[in-house]
PDB file of C-alpha atoms in Angstrom:
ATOM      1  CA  UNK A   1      63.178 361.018  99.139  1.00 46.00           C
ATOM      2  CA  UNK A   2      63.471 364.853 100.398  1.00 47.00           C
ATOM      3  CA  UNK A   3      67.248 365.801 100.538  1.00 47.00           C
ATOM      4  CA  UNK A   4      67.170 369.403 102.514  1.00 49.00           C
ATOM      5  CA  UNK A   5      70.216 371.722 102.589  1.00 51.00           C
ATOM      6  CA  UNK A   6      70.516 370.305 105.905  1.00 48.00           C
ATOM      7  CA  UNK A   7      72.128 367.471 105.016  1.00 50.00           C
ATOM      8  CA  UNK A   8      75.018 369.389 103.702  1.00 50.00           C
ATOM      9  CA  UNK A   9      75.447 370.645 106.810  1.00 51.00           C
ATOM     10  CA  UNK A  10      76.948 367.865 107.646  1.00 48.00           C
ATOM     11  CA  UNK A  11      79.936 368.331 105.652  1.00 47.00           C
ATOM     12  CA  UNK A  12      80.824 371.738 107.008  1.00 48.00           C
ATOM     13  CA  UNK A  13      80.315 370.167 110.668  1.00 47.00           C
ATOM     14  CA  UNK A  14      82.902 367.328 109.996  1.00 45.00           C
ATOM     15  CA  UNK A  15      85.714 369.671 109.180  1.00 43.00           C
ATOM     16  CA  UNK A  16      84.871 371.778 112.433  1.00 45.00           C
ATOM     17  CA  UNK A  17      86.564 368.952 114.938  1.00 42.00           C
ATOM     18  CA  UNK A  18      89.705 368.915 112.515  1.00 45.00           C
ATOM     19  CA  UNK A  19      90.252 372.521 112.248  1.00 46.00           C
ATOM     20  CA  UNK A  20      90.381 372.641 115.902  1.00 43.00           C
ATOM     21  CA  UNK A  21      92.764 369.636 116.088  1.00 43.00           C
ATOM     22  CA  UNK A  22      94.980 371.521 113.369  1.00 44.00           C
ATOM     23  CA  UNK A  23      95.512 374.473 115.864  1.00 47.00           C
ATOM     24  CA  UNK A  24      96.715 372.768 118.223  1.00 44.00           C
ATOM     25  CA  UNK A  25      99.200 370.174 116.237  1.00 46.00           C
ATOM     26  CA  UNK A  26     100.078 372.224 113.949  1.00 48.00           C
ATOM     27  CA  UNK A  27     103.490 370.587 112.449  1.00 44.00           C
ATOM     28  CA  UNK A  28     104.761 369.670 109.182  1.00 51.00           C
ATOM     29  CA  UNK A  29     104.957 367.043 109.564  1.00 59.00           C
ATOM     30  CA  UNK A  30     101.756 366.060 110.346  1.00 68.00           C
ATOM     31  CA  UNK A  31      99.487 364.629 107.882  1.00 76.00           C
ATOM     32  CA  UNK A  32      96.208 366.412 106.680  1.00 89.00           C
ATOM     33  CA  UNK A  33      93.668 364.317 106.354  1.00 95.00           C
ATOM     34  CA  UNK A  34      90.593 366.129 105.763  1.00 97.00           C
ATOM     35  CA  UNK A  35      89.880 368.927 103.313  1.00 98.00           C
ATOM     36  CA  UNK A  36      87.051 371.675 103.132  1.00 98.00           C
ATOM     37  CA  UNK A  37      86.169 373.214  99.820  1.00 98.00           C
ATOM     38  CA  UNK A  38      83.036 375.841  98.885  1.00 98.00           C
ATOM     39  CA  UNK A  39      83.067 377.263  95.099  1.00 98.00           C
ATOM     40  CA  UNK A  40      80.685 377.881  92.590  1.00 98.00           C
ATOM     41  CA  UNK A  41      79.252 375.438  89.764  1.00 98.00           C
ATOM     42  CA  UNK A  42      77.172 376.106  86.767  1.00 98.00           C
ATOM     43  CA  UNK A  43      74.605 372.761  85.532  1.00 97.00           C
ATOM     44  CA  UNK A  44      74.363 371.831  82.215  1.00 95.00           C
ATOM     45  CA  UNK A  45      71.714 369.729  80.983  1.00 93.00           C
ATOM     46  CA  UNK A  46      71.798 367.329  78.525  1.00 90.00           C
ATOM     47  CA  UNK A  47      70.374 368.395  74.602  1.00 85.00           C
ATOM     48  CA  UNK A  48      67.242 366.844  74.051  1.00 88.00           C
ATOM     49  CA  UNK A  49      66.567 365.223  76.931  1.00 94.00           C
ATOM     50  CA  UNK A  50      62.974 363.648  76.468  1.00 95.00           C
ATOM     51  CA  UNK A  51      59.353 364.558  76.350  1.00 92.00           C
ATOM     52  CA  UNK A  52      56.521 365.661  78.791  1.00 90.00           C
ATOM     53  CA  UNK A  53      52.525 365.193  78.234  1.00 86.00           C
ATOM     54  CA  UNK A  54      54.181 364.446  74.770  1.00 87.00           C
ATOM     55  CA  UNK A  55      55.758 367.663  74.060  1.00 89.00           C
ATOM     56  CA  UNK A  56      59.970 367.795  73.929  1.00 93.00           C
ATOM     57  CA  UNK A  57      60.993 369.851  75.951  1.00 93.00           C
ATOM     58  CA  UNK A  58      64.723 371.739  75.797  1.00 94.00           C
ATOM     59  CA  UNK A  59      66.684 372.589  79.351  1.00 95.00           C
ATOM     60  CA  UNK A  60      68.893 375.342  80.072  1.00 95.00           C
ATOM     61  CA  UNK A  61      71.289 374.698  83.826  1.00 93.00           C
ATOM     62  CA  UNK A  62      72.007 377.649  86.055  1.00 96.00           C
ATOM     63  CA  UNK A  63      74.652 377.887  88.920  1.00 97.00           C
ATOM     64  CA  UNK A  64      74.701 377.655  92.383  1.00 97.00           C
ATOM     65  CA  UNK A  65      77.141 377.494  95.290  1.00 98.00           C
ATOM     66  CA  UNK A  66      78.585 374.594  96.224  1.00 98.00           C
ATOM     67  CA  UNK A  67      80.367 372.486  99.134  1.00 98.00           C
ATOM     68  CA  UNK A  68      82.460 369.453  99.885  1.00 98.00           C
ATOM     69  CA  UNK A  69      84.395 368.082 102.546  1.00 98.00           C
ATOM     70  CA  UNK A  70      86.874 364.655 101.942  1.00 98.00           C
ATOM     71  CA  UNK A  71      88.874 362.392 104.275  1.00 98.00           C
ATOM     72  CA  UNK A  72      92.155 361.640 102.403  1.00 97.00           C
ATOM     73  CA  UNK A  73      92.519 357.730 103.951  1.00 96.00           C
ATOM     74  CA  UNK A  74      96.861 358.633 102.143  1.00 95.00           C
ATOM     75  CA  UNK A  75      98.136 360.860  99.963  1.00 93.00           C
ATOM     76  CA  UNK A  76      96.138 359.735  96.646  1.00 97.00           C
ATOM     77  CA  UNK A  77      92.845 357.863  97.591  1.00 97.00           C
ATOM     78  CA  UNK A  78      89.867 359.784  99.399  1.00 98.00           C
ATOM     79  CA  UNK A  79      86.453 359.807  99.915  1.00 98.00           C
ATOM     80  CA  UNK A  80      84.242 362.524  99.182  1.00 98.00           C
ATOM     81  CA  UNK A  81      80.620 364.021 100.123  1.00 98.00           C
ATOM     82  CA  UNK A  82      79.417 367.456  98.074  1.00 98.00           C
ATOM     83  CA  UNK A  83      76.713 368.562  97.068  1.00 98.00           C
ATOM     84  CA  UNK A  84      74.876 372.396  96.779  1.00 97.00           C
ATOM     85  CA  UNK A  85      73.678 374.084 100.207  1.00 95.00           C
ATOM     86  CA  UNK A  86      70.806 375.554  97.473  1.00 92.00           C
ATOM     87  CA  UNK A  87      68.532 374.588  94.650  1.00 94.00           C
ATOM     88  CA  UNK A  88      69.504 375.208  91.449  1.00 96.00           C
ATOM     89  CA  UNK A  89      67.040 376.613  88.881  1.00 96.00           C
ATOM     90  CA  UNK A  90      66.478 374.489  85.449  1.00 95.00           C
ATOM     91  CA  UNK A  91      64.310 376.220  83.007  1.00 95.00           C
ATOM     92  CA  UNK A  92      62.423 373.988  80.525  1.00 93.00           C
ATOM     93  CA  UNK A  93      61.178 375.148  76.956  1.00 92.00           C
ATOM     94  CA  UNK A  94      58.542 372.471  75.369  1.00 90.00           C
ATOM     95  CA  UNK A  95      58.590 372.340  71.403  1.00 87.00           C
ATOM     96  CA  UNK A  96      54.701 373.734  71.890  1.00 81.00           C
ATOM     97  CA  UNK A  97      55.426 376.913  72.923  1.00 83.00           C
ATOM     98  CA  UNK A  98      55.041 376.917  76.239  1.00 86.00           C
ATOM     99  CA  UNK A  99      57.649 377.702  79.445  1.00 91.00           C
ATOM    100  CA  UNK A 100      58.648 376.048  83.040  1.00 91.00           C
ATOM    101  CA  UNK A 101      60.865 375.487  85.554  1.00 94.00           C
ATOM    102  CA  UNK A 102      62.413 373.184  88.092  1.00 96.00           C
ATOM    103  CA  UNK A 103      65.104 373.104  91.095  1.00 97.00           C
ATOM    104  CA  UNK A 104      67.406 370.378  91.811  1.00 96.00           C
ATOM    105  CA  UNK A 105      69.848 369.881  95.029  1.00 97.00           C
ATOM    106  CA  UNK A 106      72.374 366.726  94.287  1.00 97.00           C
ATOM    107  CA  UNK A 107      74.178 365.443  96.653  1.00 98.00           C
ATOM    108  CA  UNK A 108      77.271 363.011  96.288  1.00 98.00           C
ATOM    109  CA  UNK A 109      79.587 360.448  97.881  1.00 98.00           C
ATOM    110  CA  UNK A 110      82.796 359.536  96.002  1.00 98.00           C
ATOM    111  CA  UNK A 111      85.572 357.882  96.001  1.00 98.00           C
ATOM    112  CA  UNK A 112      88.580 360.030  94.541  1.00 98.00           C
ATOM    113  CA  UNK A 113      92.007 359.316  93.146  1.00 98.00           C
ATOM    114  CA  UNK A 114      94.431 362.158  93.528  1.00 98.00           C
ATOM    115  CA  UNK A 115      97.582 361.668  90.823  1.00 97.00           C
ATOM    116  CA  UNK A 116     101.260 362.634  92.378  1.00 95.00           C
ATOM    117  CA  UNK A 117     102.430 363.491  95.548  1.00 92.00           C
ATOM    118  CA  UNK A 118     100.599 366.053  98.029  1.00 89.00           C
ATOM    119  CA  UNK A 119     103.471 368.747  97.499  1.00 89.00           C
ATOM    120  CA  UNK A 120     103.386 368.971  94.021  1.00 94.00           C
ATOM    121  CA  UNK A 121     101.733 372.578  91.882  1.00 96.00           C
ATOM    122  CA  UNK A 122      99.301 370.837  90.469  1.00 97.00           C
ATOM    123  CA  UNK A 123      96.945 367.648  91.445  1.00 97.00           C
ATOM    124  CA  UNK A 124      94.717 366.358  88.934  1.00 98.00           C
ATOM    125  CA  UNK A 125      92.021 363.791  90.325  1.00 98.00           C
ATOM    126  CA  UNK A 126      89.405 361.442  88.944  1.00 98.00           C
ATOM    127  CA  UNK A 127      86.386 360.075  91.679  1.00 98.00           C
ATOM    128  CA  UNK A 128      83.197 357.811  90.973  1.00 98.00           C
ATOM    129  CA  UNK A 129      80.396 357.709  93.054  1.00 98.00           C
ATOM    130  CA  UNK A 130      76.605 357.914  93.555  1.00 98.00           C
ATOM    131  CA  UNK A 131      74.111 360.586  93.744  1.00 98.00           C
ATOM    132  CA  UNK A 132      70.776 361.795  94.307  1.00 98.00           C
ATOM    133  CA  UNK A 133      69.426 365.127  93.620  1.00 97.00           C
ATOM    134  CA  UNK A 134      65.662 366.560  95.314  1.00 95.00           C
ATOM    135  CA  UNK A 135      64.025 367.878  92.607  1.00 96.00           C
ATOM    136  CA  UNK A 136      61.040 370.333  93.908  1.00 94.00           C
ATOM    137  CA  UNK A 137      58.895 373.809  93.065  1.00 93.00           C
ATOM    138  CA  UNK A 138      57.770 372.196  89.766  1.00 93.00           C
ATOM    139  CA  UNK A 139      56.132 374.529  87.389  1.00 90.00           C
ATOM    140  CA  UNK A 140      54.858 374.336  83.879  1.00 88.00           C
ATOM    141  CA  UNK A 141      52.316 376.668  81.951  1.00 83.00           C
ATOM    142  CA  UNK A 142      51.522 374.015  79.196  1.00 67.00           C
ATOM    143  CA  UNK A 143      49.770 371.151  81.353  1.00 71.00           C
ATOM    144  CA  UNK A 144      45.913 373.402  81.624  1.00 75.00           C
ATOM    145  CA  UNK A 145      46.921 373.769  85.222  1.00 75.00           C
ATOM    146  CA  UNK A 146      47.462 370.119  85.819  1.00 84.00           C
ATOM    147  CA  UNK A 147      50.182 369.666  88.315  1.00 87.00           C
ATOM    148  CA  UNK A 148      53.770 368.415  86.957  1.00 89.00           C
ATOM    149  CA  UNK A 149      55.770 365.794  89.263  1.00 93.00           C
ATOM    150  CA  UNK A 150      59.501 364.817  88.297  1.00 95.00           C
ATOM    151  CA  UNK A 151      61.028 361.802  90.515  1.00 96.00           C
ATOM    152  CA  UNK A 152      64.324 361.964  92.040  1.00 96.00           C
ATOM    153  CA  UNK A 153      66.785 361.660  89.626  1.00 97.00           C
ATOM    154  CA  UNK A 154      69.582 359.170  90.935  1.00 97.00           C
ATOM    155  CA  UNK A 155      72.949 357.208  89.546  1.00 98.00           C
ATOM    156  CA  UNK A 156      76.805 357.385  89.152  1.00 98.00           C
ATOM    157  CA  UNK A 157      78.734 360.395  89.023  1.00 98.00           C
ATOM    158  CA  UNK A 158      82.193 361.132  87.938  1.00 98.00           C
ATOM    159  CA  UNK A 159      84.472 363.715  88.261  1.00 98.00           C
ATOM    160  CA  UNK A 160      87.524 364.770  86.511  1.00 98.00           C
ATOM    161  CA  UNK A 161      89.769 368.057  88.201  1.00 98.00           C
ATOM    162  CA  UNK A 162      92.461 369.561  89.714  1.00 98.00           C
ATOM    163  CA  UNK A 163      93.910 371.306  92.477  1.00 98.00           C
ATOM    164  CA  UNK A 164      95.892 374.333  92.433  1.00 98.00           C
ATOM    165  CA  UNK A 165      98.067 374.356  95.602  1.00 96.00           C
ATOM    166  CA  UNK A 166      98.851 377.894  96.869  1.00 96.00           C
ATOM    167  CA  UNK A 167     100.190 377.163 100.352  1.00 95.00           C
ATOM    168  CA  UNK A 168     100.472 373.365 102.212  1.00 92.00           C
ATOM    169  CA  UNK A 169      97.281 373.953 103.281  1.00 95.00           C
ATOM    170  CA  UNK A 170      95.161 376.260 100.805  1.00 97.00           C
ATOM    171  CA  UNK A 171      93.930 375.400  97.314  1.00 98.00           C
ATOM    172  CA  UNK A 172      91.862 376.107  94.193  1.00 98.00           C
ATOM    173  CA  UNK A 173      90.166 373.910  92.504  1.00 98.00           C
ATOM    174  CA  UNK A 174      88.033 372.971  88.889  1.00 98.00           C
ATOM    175  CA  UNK A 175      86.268 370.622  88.092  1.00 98.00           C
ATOM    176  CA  UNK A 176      83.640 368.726  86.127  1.00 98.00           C
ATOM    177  CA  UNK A 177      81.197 366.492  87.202  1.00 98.00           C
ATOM    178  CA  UNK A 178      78.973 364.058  84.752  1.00 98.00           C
ATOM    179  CA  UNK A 179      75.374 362.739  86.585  1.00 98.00           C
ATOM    180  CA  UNK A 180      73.991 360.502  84.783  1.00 97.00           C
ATOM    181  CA  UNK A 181      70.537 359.694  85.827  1.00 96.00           C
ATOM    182  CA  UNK A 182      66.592 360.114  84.608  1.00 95.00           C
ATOM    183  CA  UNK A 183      63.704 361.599  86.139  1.00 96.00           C
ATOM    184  CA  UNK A 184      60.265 360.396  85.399  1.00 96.00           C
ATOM    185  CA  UNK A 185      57.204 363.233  84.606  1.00 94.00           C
ATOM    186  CA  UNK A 186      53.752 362.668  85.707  1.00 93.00           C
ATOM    187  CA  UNK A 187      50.980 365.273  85.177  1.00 91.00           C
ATOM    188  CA  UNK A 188      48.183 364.915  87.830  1.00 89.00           C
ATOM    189  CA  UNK A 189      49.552 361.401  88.892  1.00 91.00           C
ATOM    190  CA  UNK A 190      49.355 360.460  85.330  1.00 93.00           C
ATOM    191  CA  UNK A 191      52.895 358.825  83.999  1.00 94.00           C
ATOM    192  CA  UNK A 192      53.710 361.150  81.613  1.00 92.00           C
ATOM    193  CA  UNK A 193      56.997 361.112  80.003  1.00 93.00           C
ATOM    194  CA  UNK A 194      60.764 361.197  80.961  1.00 94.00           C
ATOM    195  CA  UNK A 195      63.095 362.906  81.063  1.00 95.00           C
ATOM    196  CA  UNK A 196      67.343 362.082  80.689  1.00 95.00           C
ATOM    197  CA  UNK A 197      68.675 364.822  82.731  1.00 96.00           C
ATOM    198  CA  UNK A 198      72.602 363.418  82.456  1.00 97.00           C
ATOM    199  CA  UNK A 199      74.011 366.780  83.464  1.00 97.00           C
ATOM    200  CA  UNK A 200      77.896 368.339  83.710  1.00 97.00           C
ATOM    201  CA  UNK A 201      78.014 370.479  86.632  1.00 98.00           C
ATOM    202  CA  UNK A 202      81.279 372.592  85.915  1.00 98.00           C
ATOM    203  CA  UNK A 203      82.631 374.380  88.845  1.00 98.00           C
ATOM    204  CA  UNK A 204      85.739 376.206  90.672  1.00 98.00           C
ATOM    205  CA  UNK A 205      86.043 376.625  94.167  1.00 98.00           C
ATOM    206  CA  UNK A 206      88.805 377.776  96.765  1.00 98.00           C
ATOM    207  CA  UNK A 207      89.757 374.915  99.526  1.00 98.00           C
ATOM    208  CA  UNK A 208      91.552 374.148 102.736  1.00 97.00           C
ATOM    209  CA  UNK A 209      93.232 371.235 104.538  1.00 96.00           C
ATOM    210  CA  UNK A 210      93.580 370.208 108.133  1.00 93.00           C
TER     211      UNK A 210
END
């Protein structure tokens, strides 16, 4: 299955009716339900993560921007989509000498605890959930020009952060996020290895609430 930035789209679109709403109710006493939050996150693959056409291969994570939006059903549970409006670059280095690359673009729904009470400095949270990530733009200079194919990695996530409250309605955030899931290689249609992606995707991001 293709997951296109599109899809994130989504997120940003659900906090549009809210924000409007929040204009014109704004009161404090009024509960905010839904939060908005766009940051940065850097992947990091796991060490040795399998072979391909029978060579190991080593991958090294780069960053991308990322974006969530959450409906808080109270105070401490919520429900979470993010994922990253791009692709993020892995490069792979096989034990043969040889070089390529791959993007990814997960995407995530979870369900988050938030610890304390809304007012409070400092929030830490925990969420599990599910996830899929496209993985595309496959290339690899060790295969004699035999094309590589990775399946969509997919499987639980969970997150561990915190947010940083600066006003009753803006944020910062951290966080780290552990995907656990496998992608299967083929070279020219030919089953060809695996590979045990398991990444952390550490991130920080700035966030509102409506």
């Amino acid at each position: 299955m293709r997951i296109h930035s599109k899809v994130l789209a989504i997120t940003a679109a659900l906090a549009i009716a809210p924000m409007a709403y929040a204009q014109d109710n704004n009161t404090a006493n009024t509960p905010k339900r839904f939060s908005v939050v766009g940051g940065y996150a850097h992947m990091v693959p796991k060490s040795n993560p399998g072979s391909i056409a029978g060579q190991t291969a080593d991958l090294d994570g780069n960053g991308a921007a990322t974006l969530s939006g959450t409906w808080h059903a109270n105070d401490n549970w919520a429900v979470e989509l993010w994922g990253t409006p791009d692709k993020i670059k892995t490069d792979v280095n096989m034990a043969g000498g040889g070089r390529g690359e791959f993007k990814q673009q997960p995407i995530a729904v979870s369900g988050q605890y938030h610890f304390g009470q809304a007012s409070q400095p400092i929030r830490p949270f925990v969420g599990l959930g599910y996830y899929e990530s496209n993985i595309d733009a496959e290339r690899f200079d060790s295969t004699n020009g035999n094309h590589v194919s990775l399946d969509t990695p997919k499987g639980p996530i969970a997150t561990l952060g915190a947010d940083f409250n600066i006003t009753d309605r803006v944020f910062a955030r951290a966080d780290a996020r552990y995907l656990k899931g496998n992608a299967d290689a083929k070279v020219a249609g030919v089953p060809a290895g695996e590979l045990n992606l398991d990444p952390w995707v550490v991130g920080v991001g700035v966030g509102a609430r409506f």
